[in-house]
Amino acid sequence: MAGVSLFLLQIPAERVFGELYFSTAWQTVFAIDNSVILWGIVCVLAWALARPFWVAFASAGLLHIATDFPLHHDDGRPHFWPISGWVFESPLSYWDSDHHAAVVAPVTLVAVLISAVVICRRWPRWWVWLGVIAGCLLEIWVVRQWLLFF
């Protein structure tokens, strides 16, 4: 949503991150797409229905939440929505230099690069490598942006 707002809609960053990010509409989307409860239900249903693609998809959502949970200081998500609106306020942040992003962001980048090597070794196809390299370049750009601007 931030990317579309910033680059396609040309909304100034101050408005995106100062107003829209904390709006009820955006926070509702974040609550839904970062819910352990909802992703867990999808994963269990997919497993029960023997749908391996959807098990992997939901598992990726749960993995995202597991890594997301400890890396948001004052911009966390209600990960247990709709049961609870509680938000964990971590002492760490992947983007906020006031909360150790100068250490956290490079560590997350290294984890991404290690994962990329594992993926490329497991699936040695040119199109896999192309996608992984593109993803790594985007991740490097994002980490650069966080460290440079925040």
mmCIF file of C-alpha atoms in Angstrom:
data_model
loop_
_atom_site.group_PDB
_atom_site.id
_atom_site.type_symbol
_atom_site.label_atom_id
_atom_site.label_comp_id
_atom_site.label_asym_id
_atom_site.label_seq_id
_atom_site.Cartn_x
_atom_site.Cartn_y
_atom_site.Cartn_z
ATOM 1 C CA MET A 1 0.000 0.000 0.000
ATOM 2 C CA ALA A 2 2.867 2.313 0.787
ATOM 3 C CA GLY A 3 4.557 1.584 -2.547
ATOM 4 C CA VAL A 4 1.380 2.265 -4.536
ATOM 5 C CA SER A 5 0.706 5.421 -2.539
ATOM 6 C CA LEU A 6 4.253 6.740 -2.878
ATOM 7 C CA PHE A 7 5.149 5.770 -6.434
ATOM 8 C CA LEU A 8 1.905 5.389 -8.366
ATOM 9 C CA LEU A 9 -0.328 7.882 -6.601
ATOM 10 C CA GLN A 10 2.547 10.292 -5.868
ATOM 11 C CA ILE A 11 1.365 10.917 -2.302
ATOM 12 C CA PRO A 12 4.111 12.604 -0.267
ATOM 13 C CA ALA A 13 5.962 10.312 2.155
ATOM 14 C CA GLU A 14 5.043 12.561 5.085
ATOM 15 C CA ARG A 15 1.355 11.893 4.434
ATOM 16 C CA VAL A 16 1.802 8.175 3.734
ATOM 17 C CA PHE A 17 3.818 7.472 6.887
ATOM 18 C CA GLY A 18 2.422 10.241 9.081
ATOM 19 C CA GLU A 19 -1.285 9.930 8.296
ATOM 20 C CA LEU A 20 -2.341 7.068 6.000
ATOM 21 C CA TYR A 21 -0.176 4.411 7.663
ATOM 22 C CA PHE A 22 -1.930 5.001 11.002
ATOM 23 C CA SER A 23 -5.430 5.476 9.524
ATOM 24 C CA THR A 24 -8.222 3.114 10.501
ATOM 25 C CA ALA A 25 -8.439 1.733 6.957
ATOM 26 C CA TRP A 26 -4.742 0.842 6.707
ATOM 27 C CA GLN A 27 -4.604 -0.498 10.254
ATOM 28 C CA THR A 28 -7.596 -2.739 9.489
ATOM 29 C CA VAL A 29 -5.784 -4.193 6.472
ATOM 30 C CA PHE A 30 -2.663 -4.700 8.601
ATOM 31 C CA ALA A 31 -4.718 -6.435 11.312
ATOM 32 C CA ILE A 32 -6.238 -8.848 8.809
ATOM 33 C CA ASP A 33 -3.105 -9.656 6.825
ATOM 34 C CA ASN A 34 -0.921 -10.032 9.922
ATOM 35 C CA SER A 35 -3.308 -12.174 11.963
ATOM 36 C CA VAL A 36 -1.842 -15.396 13.365
ATOM 37 C CA ILE A 37 -5.419 -16.520 13.894
ATOM 38 C CA LEU A 38 -6.501 -16.053 10.265
ATOM 39 C CA TRP A 39 -3.297 -17.458 8.727
ATOM 40 C CA GLY A 40 -3.482 -20.376 11.156
ATOM 41 C CA ILE A 41 -7.051 -21.149 10.090
ATOM 42 C CA VAL A 42 -6.040 -21.016 6.411
ATOM 43 C CA CYS A 43 -3.072 -23.307 7.095
ATOM 44 C CA VAL A 44 -5.118 -25.878 9.027
ATOM 45 C CA LEU A 45 -7.910 -25.881 6.425
ATOM 46 C CA ALA A 46 -5.425 -26.221 3.574
ATOM 47 C CA TRP A 47 -3.707 -29.099 5.372
ATOM 48 C CA ALA A 48 -7.059 -30.796 6.098
ATOM 49 C CA LEU A 49 -8.083 -30.438 2.442
ATOM 50 C CA ALA A 50 -4.663 -31.654 1.214
ATOM 51 C CA ARG A 51 -3.878 -28.444 -0.659
ATOM 52 C CA PRO A 52 -0.058 -28.221 -0.480
ATOM 53 C CA PHE A 53 0.193 -24.902 -2.339
ATOM 54 C CA TRP A 54 -2.139 -23.231 0.167
ATOM 55 C CA VAL A 55 -0.366 -24.886 3.112
ATOM 56 C CA ALA A 56 2.901 -23.376 1.835
ATOM 57 C CA PHE A 57 1.232 -20.007 1.221
ATOM 58 C CA ALA A 58 -0.307 -19.855 4.697
ATOM 59 C CA SER A 59 2.925 -21.115 6.255
ATOM 60 C CA ALA A 60 4.765 -18.270 4.540
ATOM 61 C CA GLY A 61 2.249 -15.866 6.090
ATOM 62 C CA LEU A 62 2.891 -17.381 9.515
ATOM 63 C CA LEU A 63 6.662 -17.212 8.970
ATOM 64 C CA HIS A 64 6.311 -13.538 8.050
ATOM 65 C CA ILE A 65 4.373 -12.896 11.257
ATOM 66 C CA ALA A 66 6.966 -14.776 13.337
ATOM 67 C CA THR A 67 9.722 -12.512 12.002
ATOM 68 C CA ASP A 68 7.537 -9.394 11.941
ATOM 69 C CA PHE A 69 6.369 -9.658 15.551
ATOM 70 C CA PRO A 70 9.731 -8.880 17.215
ATOM 71 C CA LEU A 71 10.768 -6.145 14.760
ATOM 72 C CA HIS A 72 8.197 -3.365 15.194
ATOM 73 C CA HIS A 73 8.582 -0.799 17.937
ATOM 74 C CA ASP A 74 5.753 1.731 17.710
ATOM 75 C CA ASP A 75 4.229 0.538 14.435
ATOM 76 C CA GLY A 76 3.367 -3.046 15.300
ATOM 77 C CA ARG A 77 0.328 -5.020 14.261
ATOM 78 C CA PRO A 78 -2.445 -6.665 16.262
ATOM 79 C CA HIS A 79 -1.181 -10.167 15.451
ATOM 80 C CA PHE A 80 -3.992 -11.887 17.358
ATOM 81 C CA TRP A 81 -6.857 -10.095 15.609
ATOM 82 C CA PRO A 82 -9.853 -10.679 15.693
ATOM 83 C CA ILE A 83 -9.509 -12.170 19.189
ATOM 84 C CA SER A 84 -7.392 -9.293 20.497
ATOM 85 C CA GLY A 85 -6.287 -5.857 19.382
ATOM 86 C CA TRP A 86 -3.156 -6.034 21.556
ATOM 87 C CA VAL A 87 0.047 -4.854 19.863
ATOM 88 C CA PHE A 88 3.500 -5.896 21.044
ATOM 89 C CA GLU A 89 5.907 -2.945 21.285
ATOM 90 C CA SER A 90 9.295 -4.460 20.603
ATOM 91 C CA PRO A 91 12.545 -2.837 21.683
ATOM 92 C CA LEU A 92 13.793 -3.644 18.146
ATOM 93 C CA SER A 93 12.864 -2.290 14.749
ATOM 94 C CA TYR A 94 13.916 -3.288 11.251
ATOM 95 C CA TRP A 95 13.654 0.327 10.027
ATOM 96 C CA ASP A 96 13.789 2.744 12.977
ATOM 97 C CA SER A 97 17.379 3.659 13.853
ATOM 98 C CA ASP A 98 16.220 4.786 17.311
ATOM 99 C CA HIS A 99 15.460 1.120 17.964
ATOM 100 C CA HIS A 100 18.582 -0.607 16.626
ATOM 101 C CA ALA A 101 17.782 -0.763 12.890
ATOM 102 C CA ALA A 102 21.464 -0.195 12.125
ATOM 103 C CA VAL A 103 22.032 -3.712 13.489
ATOM 104 C CA VAL A 104 18.684 -5.374 12.734
ATOM 105 C CA ALA A 105 18.387 -4.353 9.057
ATOM 106 C CA PRO A 106 21.773 -5.788 8.018
ATOM 107 C CA VAL A 107 21.029 -9.003 9.934
ATOM 108 C CA THR A 108 17.706 -9.384 8.104
ATOM 109 C CA LEU A 109 19.479 -8.698 4.811
ATOM 110 C CA VAL A 110 22.025 -11.439 5.546
ATOM 111 C CA ALA A 111 19.144 -13.829 6.358
ATOM 112 C CA VAL A 112 17.547 -12.984 3.002
ATOM 113 C CA LEU A 113 20.821 -13.543 1.144
ATOM 114 C CA ILE A 114 21.403 -16.899 2.866
ATOM 115 C CA SER A 115 17.846 -17.913 1.999
ATOM 116 C CA ALA A 116 18.471 -16.878 -1.609
ATOM 117 C CA VAL A 117 21.516 -19.128 -1.831
ATOM 118 C CA VAL A 118 19.539 -22.054 -0.394
ATOM 119 C CA ILE A 119 16.706 -21.497 -2.890
ATOM 120 C CA CYS A 120 19.070 -21.199 -5.855
ATOM 121 C CA ARG A 121 20.936 -24.374 -4.860
ATOM 122 C CA ARG A 122 17.697 -26.280 -4.369
ATOM 123 C CA TRP A 123 16.103 -25.120 -7.647
ATOM 124 C CA PRO A 124 18.945 -24.491 -10.127
ATOM 125 C CA ARG A 125 16.825 -23.060 -12.908
ATOM 126 C CA TRP A 126 17.533 -19.756 -14.638
ATOM 127 C CA TRP A 127 14.060 -18.362 -13.983
ATOM 128 C CA VAL A 128 14.319 -19.170 -10.272
ATOM 129 C CA TRP A 129 17.715 -17.470 -10.114
ATOM 130 C CA LEU A 130 16.366 -14.454 -11.986
ATOM 131 C CA GLY A 131 13.472 -14.075 -9.545
ATOM 132 C CA VAL A 132 15.696 -14.571 -6.509
ATOM 133 C CA ILE A 133 18.269 -12.059 -7.754
ATOM 134 C CA ALA A 134 15.512 -9.517 -8.456
ATOM 135 C CA GLY A 135 14.104 -10.067 -4.954
ATOM 136 C CA CYS A 136 17.555 -9.678 -3.390
ATOM 137 C CA LEU A 137 18.159 -6.432 -5.274
ATOM 138 C CA LEU A 138 14.816 -5.099 -4.055
ATOM 139 C CA GLU A 139 15.665 -6.115 -0.482
ATOM 140 C CA ILE A 140 19.048 -4.405 -0.689
ATOM 141 C CA TRP A 141 17.345 -1.257 -1.989
ATOM 142 C CA VAL A 142 14.750 -1.344 0.807
ATOM 143 C CA VAL A 143 17.383 -1.839 3.538
ATOM 144 C CA ARG A 144 19.374 1.034 2.034
ATOM 145 C CA GLN A 145 16.263 3.243 2.154
ATOM 146 C CA TRP A 146 15.508 2.370 5.787
ATOM 147 C CA LEU A 147 19.067 3.027 6.916
ATOM 148 C CA LEU A 148 19.515 6.154 4.811
ATOM 149 C CA PHE A 149 16.225 7.885 5.600
ATOM 150 C CA PHE A 150 15.216 6.537 9.011
#
